[in-house]
Amino acid sequence: MPRELTPIEKLQLLLPGYRGYKAKDLIRQDDFLVRRAVIDRLEQTIRIISEKESFIASTDPFSPQLKVMEFLISKIRELINNIMSSQGGGADIYARWKVTTEELDQIVNHDMKMIDIASQLVELAKNNRIEEFEPLLNDLRAVFYDRMKLFYPPELRK
């Protein structure tokens, strides 16, 4: 009977080049790979919603659904900007404090959650279930900010 994959193994299958923060000098690269994968999925979600929005606008230009779609696209873009503009994980982290194995495990779990949520958003967009976006976007934002805190010393995590 095959065993279940660990979060690091799942991420290594999803993200070519991902090492699970094992090497100090690759921490920033792993962080970038995860954030880029989440951003790619969010941009794919925007493309899907925009296509559906274009179709609705051509058939019913005054549909109230258009305003909802624009609002969701705006929230997704804001989240993309926050993810892109945040400081790269692990910026000289080992020069300042020691990151424990437990903290690295938490970061990997957060990485997996972020990719799972972003993938769920893509599927919801494909299935035209935009009413379910709001809680997932909030979850993704919360997981991302919790994850970023793990790259700071414990006394600075608030």
CSV table of C-alpha atoms in Angstrom, one decimal:
chain,number,residue,atom,x,y,z
A,1,MET,CA,0.0,0.0,0.0
A,2,PRO,CA,1.5,3.4,-1.0
A,3,ARG,CA,2.1,5.9,1.7
A,4,GLU,CA,0.7,9.4,1.7
A,5,LEU,CA,3.1,12.1,0.5
A,6,THR,CA,4.5,14.6,3.0
A,7,PRO,CA,3.8,18.3,2.4
A,8,ILE,CA,7.4,18.8,1.3
A,9,GLU,CA,7.1,15.9,-1.2
A,10,LYS,CA,3.8,17.3,-2.5
A,11,LEU,CA,5.4,20.8,-3.0
A,12,GLN,CA,8.4,19.3,-4.7
A,13,LEU,CA,6.0,17.6,-7.2
A,14,LEU,CA,4.1,20.8,-7.8
A,15,LEU,CA,7.0,23.2,-7.9
A,16,PRO,CA,10.1,22.2,-9.9
A,17,GLY,CA,13.2,23.3,-8.1
A,18,TYR,CA,11.6,23.5,-4.7
A,19,ARG,CA,13.9,22.2,-1.9
A,20,GLY,CA,11.8,22.7,1.2
A,21,TYR,CA,14.1,25.3,2.7
A,22,LYS,CA,16.8,22.7,3.3
A,23,ALA,CA,19.7,24.7,2.1
A,24,LYS,CA,20.3,28.2,3.7
A,25,ASP,CA,21.2,29.8,0.4
A,26,LEU,CA,18.1,28.5,-1.3
A,27,ILE,CA,15.5,29.8,1.2
A,28,ARG,CA,14.8,32.9,-0.8
A,29,GLN,CA,14.5,30.8,-4.0
A,30,ASP,CA,12.1,28.4,-2.4
A,31,ASP,CA,10.1,31.3,-1.0
A,32,PHE,CA,10.0,32.9,-4.5
A,33,LEU,CA,8.9,29.6,-6.1
A,34,VAL,CA,6.0,29.2,-3.7
A,35,ARG,CA,4.8,32.8,-4.1
A,36,ARG,CA,5.2,32.7,-7.9
A,37,ALA,CA,3.0,29.5,-7.9
A,38,VAL,CA,0.3,31.1,-5.9
A,39,ILE,CA,0.4,34.3,-8.0
A,40,ASP,CA,0.2,32.2,-11.2
A,41,ARG,CA,-2.9,30.4,-9.9
A,42,LEU,CA,-4.5,33.7,-8.9
A,43,GLU,CA,-3.7,35.3,-12.3
A,44,GLN,CA,-5.3,32.2,-13.9
A,45,THR,CA,-8.4,32.8,-11.7
A,46,ILE,CA,-8.6,36.4,-12.9
A,47,ARG,CA,-8.3,35.3,-16.6
A,48,ILE,CA,-11.2,32.8,-16.1
A,49,ILE,CA,-13.4,35.4,-14.3
A,50,SER,CA,-12.6,38.0,-17.0
A,51,GLU,CA,-13.6,35.7,-19.8
A,52,LYS,CA,-16.9,35.0,-18.1
A,53,GLU,CA,-17.3,38.7,-17.4
A,54,SER,CA,-16.8,39.5,-21.0
A,55,PHE,CA,-19.5,37.0,-22.1
A,56,ILE,CA,-22.0,38.4,-19.5
A,57,ALA,CA,-21.2,42.0,-20.6
A,58,SER,CA,-21.9,41.1,-24.2
A,59,THR,CA,-25.3,39.5,-23.4
A,60,ASP,CA,-26.4,41.7,-20.5
A,61,PRO,CA,-24.3,44.8,-20.0
A,62,PHE,CA,-26.2,45.9,-16.9
A,63,SER,CA,-26.0,42.5,-15.0
A,64,PRO,CA,-25.4,43.0,-11.3
A,65,GLN,CA,-23.1,40.0,-11.6
A,66,LEU,CA,-20.5,42.2,-13.4
A,67,LYS,CA,-20.0,44.4,-10.4
A,68,VAL,CA,-19.5,41.3,-8.2
A,69,MET,CA,-16.9,40.0,-10.6
A,70,GLU,CA,-15.1,43.3,-10.8
A,71,PHE,CA,-15.0,43.5,-7.0
A,72,LEU,CA,-13.5,40.0,-6.8
A,73,ILE,CA,-10.9,40.7,-9.5
A,74,SER,CA,-9.9,43.8,-7.6
A,75,LYS,CA,-9.5,41.8,-4.3
A,76,ILE,CA,-7.5,39.2,-6.1
A,77,ARG,CA,-5.2,41.8,-7.7
A,78,GLU,CA,-4.7,43.4,-4.3
A,79,LEU,CA,-3.7,40.0,-2.9
A,80,ILE,CA,-1.3,39.4,-5.8
A,81,ASN,CA,0.3,42.8,-5.2
A,82,ASN,CA,0.7,42.0,-1.4
A,83,ILE,CA,2.3,38.7,-2.2
A,84,MET,CA,4.6,40.1,-4.9
A,85,SER,CA,5.7,43.1,-2.8
A,86,SER,CA,6.4,41.4,0.5
A,87,GLN,CA,10.0,40.9,1.6
A,88,GLY,CA,11.5,37.7,0.3
A,89,GLY,CA,11.5,35.1,2.9
A,90,GLY,CA,14.7,34.3,4.7
A,91,ALA,CA,16.5,37.6,4.0
A,92,ASP,CA,19.6,36.9,6.0
A,93,ILE,CA,17.5,34.9,8.4
A,94,TYR,CA,20.3,32.7,9.6
A,95,ALA,CA,22.6,35.7,10.2
A,96,ARG,CA,20.2,37.1,12.7
A,97,TRP,CA,18.4,34.2,14.5
A,98,LYS,CA,18.0,30.5,14.3
A,99,VAL,CA,14.9,29.1,12.6
A,100,THR,CA,13.9,25.8,14.2
A,101,THR,CA,12.9,22.7,12.3
A,102,GLU,CA,9.4,23.1,13.7
A,103,GLU,CA,9.2,26.6,12.2
A,104,LEU,CA,10.4,25.3,8.9
A,105,ASP,CA,7.7,22.6,9.0
A,106,GLN,CA,5.1,25.4,9.7
A,107,ILE,CA,6.3,27.4,6.7
A,108,VAL,CA,6.1,24.3,4.5
A,109,ASN,CA,2.5,23.6,5.8
A,110,HIS,CA,1.6,27.2,5.1
A,111,ASP,CA,3.1,26.9,1.6
A,112,MET,CA,0.9,23.9,0.9
A,113,LYS,CA,-2.2,25.6,2.2
A,114,MET,CA,-1.6,28.7,0.1
A,115,ILE,CA,-1.2,26.6,-3.1
A,116,ASP,CA,-4.3,24.5,-2.2
A,117,ILE,CA,-6.4,27.6,-1.6
A,118,ALA,CA,-5.2,29.2,-4.9
A,119,SER,CA,-5.9,26.0,-6.8
A,120,GLN,CA,-9.4,25.9,-5.2
A,121,LEU,CA,-10.0,29.4,-6.4
A,122,VAL,CA,-9.1,28.3,-10.0
A,123,GLU,CA,-11.6,25.4,-9.8
A,124,LEU,CA,-14.3,27.6,-8.4
A,125,ALA,CA,-13.8,30.1,-11.2
A,126,LYS,CA,-14.0,27.4,-13.8
A,127,ASN,CA,-17.2,26.1,-12.3
A,128,ASN,CA,-18.7,29.6,-12.0
A,129,ARG,CA,-19.0,29.5,-8.3
A,130,ILE,CA,-17.8,33.0,-7.5
A,131,GLU,CA,-20.1,33.3,-4.5
A,132,GLU,CA,-17.7,31.0,-2.6
A,133,PHE,CA,-14.6,33.2,-3.3
A,134,GLU,CA,-14.8,35.6,-0.4
A,135,PRO,CA,-14.0,33.1,2.5
A,136,LEU,CA,-11.2,31.5,0.4
A,137,LEU,CA,-9.6,34.9,-0.4
A,138,ASN,CA,-9.7,35.8,3.3
A,139,ASP,CA,-8.2,32.4,4.2
A,140,LEU,CA,-5.4,32.8,1.7
A,141,ARG,CA,-4.6,36.3,2.9
A,142,ALA,CA,-4.5,35.1,6.6
A,143,VAL,CA,-2.3,32.1,5.7
A,144,PHE,CA,0.0,34.3,3.7
A,145,TYR,CA,0.4,36.8,6.6
A,146,ASP,CA,0.9,34.0,9.1
A,147,ARG,CA,3.5,32.5,6.9
A,148,MET,CA,5.4,35.7,6.5
A,149,LYS,CA,5.5,36.2,10.3
A,150,LEU,CA,7.4,32.9,10.5
A,151,PHE,CA,10.3,34.5,8.7
A,152,TYR,CA,10.8,37.0,11.5
A,153,PRO,CA,12.2,36.4,15.0
A,154,PRO,CA,9.6,35.2,17.6
A,155,GLU,CA,9.8,38.5,19.5
A,156,LEU,CA,8.8,40.5,16.3
A,157,ARG,CA,5.8,38.3,15.3
A,158,LYS,CA,2.6,40.2,16.2
